[in-house]
Amino acid sequence: MRIAPTFHVAYRALRRNKMRSVLTALGIIIGVGAVIAMVGIGNGAKAQVEAQIASLGQNVILIFSGSTTSSGIRTGWGGAGTLKIEDAEAIRREVPSVIGVSEEVVSTTQAAAGNQNWFTRIFGESADYFDIRQWPLSDGAPFTPQDVRSANKVCVIGRTTATQIYGNENPIGQILRIKNVPFTITGVLTPKGLSPQGVDQDDIVVMPYTSAMKRVIGGTTLRNINVQIDDPAQIAPAQQQIISLLRQRHNIRPGRDDDFTVRTQQEIAEAATATSRVMTVLLGAIAGVSLVVGGIGIMNIMLVSVTERTREIGVRMAVGARGTDILTQFLIEAVTLSSVGGLIGIICGIGASSVLSIYAHWPTLISIGSIAIAFLFSAAVGVFFGFYPARKAAALDPIEALRYE
Amino acid sequence: MKNGALVRLVDVHKTYRTGEMEVPAVCGVSLEIKRGEFVALMGASGSGKSTLMNILGCLDRPTTGSYFLDAADVSGLNRDQLADVRNRKIGFVFQNFNLLPRTSARENAELPLIYGAHGLSHSQLCEKADRVLSSVGLAGREDHHSSQLSGGQQQRVAIARALINDPEMLLADEPTGNLDSRTSVEIMAIFQQLNERGITIVMVTHEQDIAAYAQRNVIMRDGVILDDHLVTQRFEAAAQIQQNGRARPEPARRGEGAPDTHVTM
Ligand SMILES: Nc1ncnc2c1ncn2[C@@H]1O[C@H](COP(=O)(O)OP(=O)(O)OP(=O)(O)O)[C@@H](O)[C@H]1O
Ligand SMILES: [Mg+2]
């Protein structure tokens, strides 16, 4: 029953000290704005990672040579050359749900055409690669299974490689010299942009893995095998089948670690988003600190205000205000400061993150949930930091308060 | 009890404790004030007048002894209950007015209504405040802030604030202490007028001339009541103002002879 006039009193008190109220709210505005923008950046990065994991292809299983935990030491994926071409063939032959397999070897080297030079990444793949990665060509045609079988000197290049070497010329049909071996370009891949790690995915030359192993990279082992499964429900069984098939082929006795690593797309996605989730939490926490600083600002101003208005509190008590009335009045003041600051902060945060995404091309994502949480949190900051000063005011002795100079 | 004692103090003691020291401020006061009385409380500085007023006003509780207000024992009430009693039954007027700064006269006068259960709408509140303000002669000043009002006008706002909840008792601790003599008479005129309408008034004053507007004078010394007598020659503030329209005119007397200005303390 006394709440409405108490609101009015609190509102008037804030209006009376406009500049001070604005500055105090500014602490919260900056805090909430920072939280919204930072979490927006973190979530945007996460969403981008997820989108790119999805662009790995559909229902994909990756097999890397080397174990992540061989004798307790991480050798890293592709660390030891244990995957053979025959392993890939066995998978193609013996795992029924497999619809595509691409043997992969990777290297970085110089590519040249005419007087143009470009240092780029060489991927040796099978003809299934473009289907597995769901990476169509924008121009020309991919190499064929026949090219793979015959280790033909053909390749497909990414958009970046194309522009770096050929500028505006059409690269299709041109000769690209890699380690002095002339390759004929049959197609150009559609651009994919940056990977989550910041690698330009379009800076690439894709050629038959046979050609790569024979003419460019050398060696007899694969870095990894990309496998595509026909049905998401078959991914887990297929993963198990591949593991037991490879263990058998590699003569690994029961109880010994695998000398290869099988990862589903799901697992890779989880690992990648875990990183960006950590980043989101970290950014949010740093921004949260500024929100807490804003809260301390509110507490400080409320304490000053209680001291300044000691006489007023005394008068109010003399005319019948209870401790709880005084407490509510100051709490409402604090919460009004913090939640109005929160609202403005949310608007500023949204503004800041859209500026970042427009001008710095950072992906940002602001959800309704994070807005609601930011608002509730700012109100809670008001309650938390306003409570002590408010209680101090409510506990004043009316006689002493009236006599306060 | 309607016509009995409004206030009954029974052997009231108040001892302040400051660290190790105990300061006895009121030492065994028994006092009855009837409904409709106008009492002036006098005494030297430090004799315990304000302390006694705080107890009367339910701002403070006696250390020992009982206080019956309107026949109810209020000496054992807690903080919130005392706040409610203050809100419903008591109006305060202070020496330094104690108006809220940068707040209009109307809003100052409304203040006690915020904390009471009355169920009035906002416009009814304003209307009531304006009525009380005009009854103390402040019609047309409702929107002025305290910094735009003279001392006498500020004290009138304070009186309006004290009256707005129709209290049983008006307590005024040196209400004319910060005012010149002419304004003091004006305030006394308001007090006498209110008293005639039935409000009980207890007022602390140092000035004999002011005490002479009351019906009864209670003199304190060292925390006890030294003397308690009715005023034989009472001043009539309204008549004085009418007679001269100037500061402190020739006192108009209700009785005969000089006012009782030679109370020994
Ligand atoms: N809060 C307090 N703590 C300790 N002692 C106090 C306190 N308030 C009053 N006293 C003491 O109690 C005694 C009575 O004080 P009180 O204010 O009642 O006097 P008073 O009669 O109103 O004086 P004055 O005419 O100067 O206003 C004084 O000795 C004073 O020092
Ligand atoms: Mg005093």
mmCIF file of N, CA, C and O in Angstrom, chain B residues 206-240:
data_model
loop_
_atom_site.group_PDB
_atom_site.id
_atom_site.type_symbol
_atom_site.label_atom_id
_atom_site.label_comp_id
_atom_site.label_asym_id
_atom_site.label_seq_id
_atom_site.Cartn_x
_atom_site.Cartn_y
_atom_site.Cartn_z
ATOM 1 N N HIS B 206 12.107 28.884 25.811
ATOM 2 C CA HIS B 206 12.965 29.539 26.788
ATOM 3 C C HIS B 206 12.393 30.889 27.195
ATOM 4 O O HIS B 206 12.855 31.494 28.145
ATOM 5 N N GLU B 207 11.432 31.349 26.402
ATOM 6 C CA GLU B 207 10.986 32.723 26.589
ATOM 7 C C GLU B 207 9.713 32.795 27.415
ATOM 8 O O GLU B 207 8.721 32.148 27.090
ATOM 9 N N GLN B 208 9.774 33.599 28.453
ATOM 10 C CA GLN B 208 8.601 33.842 29.295
ATOM 11 C C GLN B 208 7.420 34.321 28.456
ATOM 12 O O GLN B 208 6.301 33.857 28.606
ATOM 13 N N ASP B 209 7.725 35.258 27.536
ATOM 14 C CA ASP B 209 6.663 35.868 26.748
ATOM 15 C C ASP B 209 5.940 34.848 25.885
ATOM 16 O O ASP B 209 4.752 34.966 25.630
ATOM 17 N N ILE B 210 6.677 33.870 25.433
ATOM 18 C CA ILE B 210 6.052 32.839 24.602
ATOM 19 C C ILE B 210 5.256 31.880 25.484
ATOM 20 O O ILE B 210 4.137 31.485 25.160
ATOM 21 N N ALA B 211 5.849 31.554 26.629
ATOM 22 C CA ALA B 211 5.161 30.636 27.546
ATOM 23 C C ALA B 211 3.824 31.203 27.992
ATOM 24 O O ALA B 211 2.889 30.464 28.306
ATOM 25 N N ALA B 212 3.715 32.507 27.966
ATOM 26 C CA ALA B 212 2.485 33.153 28.424
ATOM 27 C C ALA B 212 1.314 32.943 27.467
ATOM 28 O O ALA B 212 0.179 33.276 27.793
ATOM 29 N N TYR B 213 1.582 32.401 26.278
ATOM 30 C CA TYR B 213 0.467 32.090 25.375
ATOM 31 C C TYR B 213 -0.176 30.753 25.729
ATOM 32 O O TYR B 213 -1.254 30.435 25.246
ATOM 33 N N ALA B 214 0.532 29.961 26.529
ATOM 34 C CA ALA B 214 0.003 28.650 26.904
ATOM 35 C C ALA B 214 -0.943 28.790 28.093
ATOM 36 O O ALA B 214 -1.044 29.854 28.709
ATOM 37 N N GLN B 215 -1.650 27.682 28.382
ATOM 38 C CA GLN B 215 -2.535 27.695 29.546
ATOM 39 C C GLN B 215 -1.789 27.332 30.812
ATOM 40 O O GLN B 215 -2.162 27.704 31.904
ATOM 41 N N ARG B 216 -0.756 26.512 30.623
ATOM 42 C CA ARG B 216 -0.114 25.900 31.775
ATOM 43 C C ARG B 216 1.378 25.880 31.529
ATOM 44 O O ARG B 216 1.810 25.592 30.406
ATOM 45 N N ASN B 217 2.154 26.194 32.550
ATOM 46 C CA ASN B 217 3.599 26.164 32.417
ATOM 47 C C ASN B 217 4.185 25.094 33.331
ATOM 48 O O ASN B 217 3.856 25.028 34.512
ATOM 49 N N VAL B 218 5.051 24.280 32.756
ATOM 50 C CA VAL B 218 5.748 23.254 33.536
ATOM 51 C C VAL B 218 7.223 23.608 33.498
ATOM 52 O O VAL B 218 7.799 23.781 32.417
ATOM 53 N N ILE B 219 7.834 23.745 34.648
ATOM 54 C CA ILE B 219 9.228 24.160 34.711
ATOM 55 C C ILE B 219 10.072 22.970 35.147
ATOM 56 O O ILE B 219 9.762 22.304 36.127
ATOM 57 N N MET B 220 11.149 22.726 34.426
ATOM 58 C CA MET B 220 12.038 21.609 34.764
ATOM 59 C C MET B 220 13.392 22.128 35.224
ATOM 60 O O MET B 220 13.847 23.190 34.813
ATOM 61 N N ARG B 221 14.030 21.319 36.065
ATOM 62 C CA ARG B 221 15.431 21.570 36.379
ATOM 63 C C ARG B 221 16.097 20.242 36.692
ATOM 64 O O ARG B 221 15.565 19.431 37.465
ATOM 65 N N ASP B 222 17.247 20.040 36.090
ATOM 66 C CA ASP B 222 18.037 18.820 36.327
ATOM 67 C C ASP B 222 17.196 17.555 36.212
ATOM 68 O O ASP B 222 17.319 16.627 37.026
ATOM 69 N N GLY B 223 16.350 17.541 35.235
ATOM 70 C CA GLY B 223 15.623 16.318 34.939
ATOM 71 C C GLY B 223 14.387 16.078 35.783
ATOM 72 O O GLY B 223 13.755 15.031 35.656
ATOM 73 N N VAL B 224 14.047 17.011 36.633
ATOM 74 C CA VAL B 224 12.804 16.838 37.399
ATOM 75 C C VAL B 224 11.922 18.085 37.223
ATOM 76 O O VAL B 224 12.401 19.144 36.827
ATOM 77 N N ILE B 225 10.627 17.885 37.516
ATOM 78 C CA ILE B 225 9.711 19.018 37.396
ATOM 79 C C ILE B 225 9.796 19.847 38.663
ATOM 80 O O ILE B 225 9.613 19.344 39.779
ATOM 81 N N LEU B 226 10.117 21.122 38.469
ATOM 82 C CA LEU B 226 10.314 22.012 39.593
ATOM 83 C C LEU B 226 9.020 22.723 39.957
ATOM 84 O O LEU B 226 8.699 22.922 41.117
ATOM 85 N N ASP B 227 8.292 23.050 38.923
ATOM 86 C CA ASP B 227 7.084 23.845 39.153
ATOM 87 C C ASP B 227 6.099 23.525 38.047
ATOM 88 O O ASP B 227 6.486 23.214 36.920
ATOM 89 N N ASP B 228 4.820 23.621 38.371
ATOM 90 C CA ASP B 228 3.773 23.295 37.404
ATOM 91 C C ASP B 228 2.571 24.148 37.780
ATOM 92 O O ASP B 228 1.967 23.949 38.829
ATOM 93 N N HIS B 229 2.268 25.157 36.961
ATOM 94 C CA HIS B 229 1.167 26.041 37.341
ATOM 95 C C HIS B 229 0.399 26.507 36.122
ATOM 96 O O HIS B 229 0.914 26.478 34.992
ATOM 97 N N LEU B 230 -0.819 26.942 36.331
ATOM 98 C CA LEU B 230 -1.622 27.505 35.253
ATOM 99 C C LEU B 230 -1.208 28.957 35.045
ATOM 100 O O LEU B 230 -0.781 29.632 35.977
ATOM 101 N N VAL B 231 -1.307 29.424 33.810
ATOM 102 C CA VAL B 231 -0.963 30.806 33.496
ATOM 103 C C VAL B 231 -2.148 31.679 33.886
ATOM 104 O O VAL B 231 -3.282 31.430 33.457
ATOM 105 N N THR B 232 -1.878 32.646 34.716
ATOM 106 C CA THR B 232 -2.996 33.470 35.187
ATOM 107 C C THR B 232 -3.305 34.589 34.205
ATOM 108 O O THR B 232 -4.463 34.872 33.918
ATOM 109 N N GLN B 233 -2.260 35.204 33.672
ATOM 110 C CA GLN B 233 -2.529 36.244 32.684
ATOM 111 C C GLN B 233 -2.065 35.768 31.315
ATOM 112 O O GLN B 233 -0.894 35.893 30.969
ATOM 113 N N ARG B 234 -2.980 35.255 30.574
ATOM 114 C CA ARG B 234 -2.591 34.643 29.321
ATOM 115 C C ARG B 234 -2.572 35.680 28.207
ATOM 116 O O ARG B 234 -3.429 36.548 28.135
ATOM 117 N N PHE B 235 -1.586 35.553 27.293
ATOM 118 C CA PHE B 235 -1.535 36.434 26.120
ATOM 119 C C PHE B 235 -2.500 35.917 25.061
ATOM 120 O O PHE B 235 -2.655 34.708 24.882
ATOM 121 N N GLU B 236 -3.084 36.855 24.334
ATOM 122 C CA GLU B 236 -3.956 36.492 23.214
ATOM 123 C C GLU B 236 -3.279 36.949 21.929
ATOM 124 O O GLU B 236 -3.262 38.134 21.599
ATOM 125 N N ALA B 237 -2.711 36.016 21.213
ATOM 126 C CA ALA B 237 -1.926 36.397 20.042
ATOM 127 C C ALA B 237 -2.781 37.072 18.974
ATOM 128 O O ALA B 237 -2.400 38.106 18.405
ATOM 129 N N ALA B 238 -3.958 36.507 18.729
ATOM 130 C CA ALA B 238 -4.801 37.053 17.661
ATOM 131 C C ALA B 238 -5.180 38.502 17.959
ATOM 132 O O ALA B 238 -5.115 39.373 17.082
ATOM 133 N N ALA B 239 -5.524 38.736 19.233
ATOM 134 C CA ALA B 239 -5.928 40.087 19.614
ATOM 135 C C ALA B 239 -4.771 41.058 19.477
ATOM 136 O O ALA B 239 -4.933 42.182 18.998
ATOM 137 N N GLN B 240 -3.562 40.576 19.839
ATOM 138 C CA GLN B 240 -2.383 41.438 19.719
ATOM 139 C C GLN B 240 -2.152 41.836 18.274
ATOM 140 O O GLN B 240 -1.852 42.992 17.972
#
